[in-house]
Amino acid sequence: MRDALALGILALLGIGAVTVAVAVVCGAAAAAHAARALAGASRRRPARPRPPAVLPVRPALRSYVWVQCDTLRCGHLQTPHYPDGPGYVACRTCSARRPAP
């Protein structure tokens, strides 16, 4: 039993030593990569200017309202109704005209 405890402690110490060795190698590789990047930055051509940002066009304000259309052609579903004279809206699907809500 005493040998098993000693072997467990030895295994943990070995794993710790391997972890430290891997960390040292990774740190050295990262430092070398950073040095190459800094040295290459001075030899690079200047970056081309980026084109100006294109702003999205704001959509026009909606000029329609969703109203239940009471005709069989529209199936009594809500459809967009567009202004059709003062105080009225008309359905573009079936041309039904009704007072504006």
PDB file of C-alpha atoms in Angstrom, residues 22-85:
ATOM      1  CA  VAL A  22       4.484  22.233 -22.435  1.00  0.00           C
ATOM      2  CA  ALA A  23       3.796  25.731 -21.088  1.00  0.00           C
ATOM      3  CA  VAL A  24       7.418  26.751 -21.662  1.00  0.00           C
ATOM      4  CA  VAL A  25       7.378  25.440 -25.246  1.00  0.00           C
ATOM      5  CA  CYS A  26       4.061  27.185 -26.009  1.00  0.00           C
ATOM      6  CA  GLY A  27       5.352  30.442 -24.521  1.00  0.00           C
ATOM      7  CA  ALA A  28       8.509  30.278 -26.630  1.00  0.00           C
ATOM      8  CA  ALA A  29       6.489  29.568 -29.780  1.00  0.00           C
ATOM      9  CA  ALA A  30       4.153  32.492 -29.031  1.00  0.00           C
ATOM     10  CA  ALA A  31       7.113  34.828 -28.454  1.00  0.00           C
ATOM     11  CA  ALA A  32       8.705  33.745 -31.750  1.00  0.00           C
ATOM     12  CA  HIS A  33       5.443  34.277 -33.609  1.00  0.00           C
ATOM     13  CA  ALA A  34       5.032  37.751 -32.091  1.00  0.00           C
ATOM     14  CA  ALA A  35       8.606  38.684 -33.032  1.00  0.00           C
ATOM     15  CA  ARG A  36       8.034  37.544 -36.631  1.00  0.00           C
ATOM     16  CA  ALA A  37       4.781  39.510 -36.797  1.00  0.00           C
ATOM     17  CA  LEU A  38       6.445  42.682 -35.514  1.00  0.00           C
ATOM     18  CA  ALA A  39       9.384  42.317 -37.892  1.00  0.00           C
ATOM     19  CA  GLY A  40       7.061  41.669 -40.821  1.00  0.00           C
ATOM     20  CA  ALA A  41       4.867  44.651 -39.973  1.00  0.00           C
ATOM     21  CA  SER A  42       7.636  47.101 -40.825  1.00  0.00           C
ATOM     22  CA  ARG A  43       8.143  45.501 -44.255  1.00  0.00           C
ATOM     23  CA  ARG A  44       4.471  45.414 -45.241  1.00  0.00           C
ATOM     24  CA  ARG A  45       2.915  47.833 -47.662  1.00  0.00           C
ATOM     25  CA  PRO A  46       0.549  50.366 -46.103  1.00  0.00           C
ATOM     26  CA  ALA A  47      -3.018  49.192 -46.055  1.00  0.00           C
ATOM     27  CA  ARG A  48      -5.325  50.501 -48.749  1.00  0.00           C
ATOM     28  CA  PRO A  49      -8.007  52.849 -47.454  1.00  0.00           C
ATOM     29  CA  ARG A  50     -11.343  51.151 -47.002  1.00  0.00           C
ATOM     30  CA  PRO A  51     -14.284  52.317 -49.077  1.00  0.00           C
ATOM     31  CA  PRO A  52     -16.759  54.495 -47.225  1.00  0.00           C
ATOM     32  CA  ALA A  53     -19.447  52.611 -45.401  1.00  0.00           C
ATOM     33  CA  VAL A  54     -22.717  52.333 -47.247  1.00  0.00           C
ATOM     34  CA  LEU A  55     -25.556  53.227 -44.941  1.00  0.00           C
ATOM     35  CA  PRO A  56     -28.763  51.273 -45.387  1.00  0.00           C
ATOM     36  CA  VAL A  57     -31.565  53.217 -46.973  1.00  0.00           C
ATOM     37  CA  ARG A  58     -34.348  53.851 -44.533  1.00  0.00           C
ATOM     38  CA  PRO A  59     -37.530  52.295 -45.864  1.00  0.00           C
ATOM     39  CA  ALA A  60     -40.392  54.620 -46.584  1.00  0.00           C
ATOM     40  CA  LEU A  61     -43.071  54.853 -43.963  1.00  0.00           C
ATOM     41  CA  ARG A  62     -45.797  52.311 -44.507  1.00  0.00           C
ATOM     42  CA  SER A  63     -48.853  53.745 -46.074  1.00  0.00           C
ATOM     43  CA  TYR A  64     -51.060  50.744 -45.467  1.00  0.00           C
ATOM     44  CA  VAL A  65     -52.880  49.140 -42.567  1.00  0.00           C
ATOM     45  CA  TRP A  66     -53.614  45.476 -41.902  1.00  0.00           C
ATOM     46  CA  VAL A  67     -57.381  45.050 -41.762  1.00  0.00           C
ATOM     47  CA  GLN A  68     -59.578  41.981 -41.968  1.00  0.00           C
ATOM     48  CA  CYS A  69     -60.999  41.818 -45.470  1.00  0.00           C
ATOM     49  CA  ASP A  70     -64.606  40.604 -45.439  1.00  0.00           C
ATOM     50  CA  THR A  71     -64.688  39.154 -48.944  1.00  0.00           C
ATOM     51  CA  LEU A  72     -64.548  35.506 -49.946  1.00  0.00           C
ATOM     52  CA  ARG A  73     -61.668  36.187 -52.318  1.00  0.00           C
ATOM     53  CA  CYS A  74     -59.411  37.231 -49.427  1.00  0.00           C
ATOM     54  CA  GLY A  75     -60.818  34.500 -47.205  1.00  0.00           C
ATOM     55  CA  HIS A  76     -61.705  36.865 -44.354  1.00  0.00           C
ATOM     56  CA  LEU A  77     -57.984  37.216 -43.544  1.00  0.00           C
ATOM     57  CA  GLN A  78     -56.142  40.362 -42.604  1.00  0.00           C
ATOM     58  CA  THR A  79     -54.646  41.899 -45.722  1.00  0.00           C
ATOM     59  CA  PRO A  80     -52.871  45.194 -46.331  1.00  0.00           C
ATOM     60  CA  HIS A  81     -55.329  47.974 -47.167  1.00  0.00           C
ATOM     61  CA  TYR A  82     -54.020  51.135 -48.815  1.00  0.00           C
ATOM     62  CA  PRO A  83     -55.464  54.665 -48.572  1.00  0.00           C
ATOM     63  CA  ASP A  84     -58.239  55.262 -51.106  1.00  0.00           C
ATOM     64  CA  GLY A  85     -59.612  58.733 -50.687  1.00  0.00           C
TER      65      GLY A  85
END
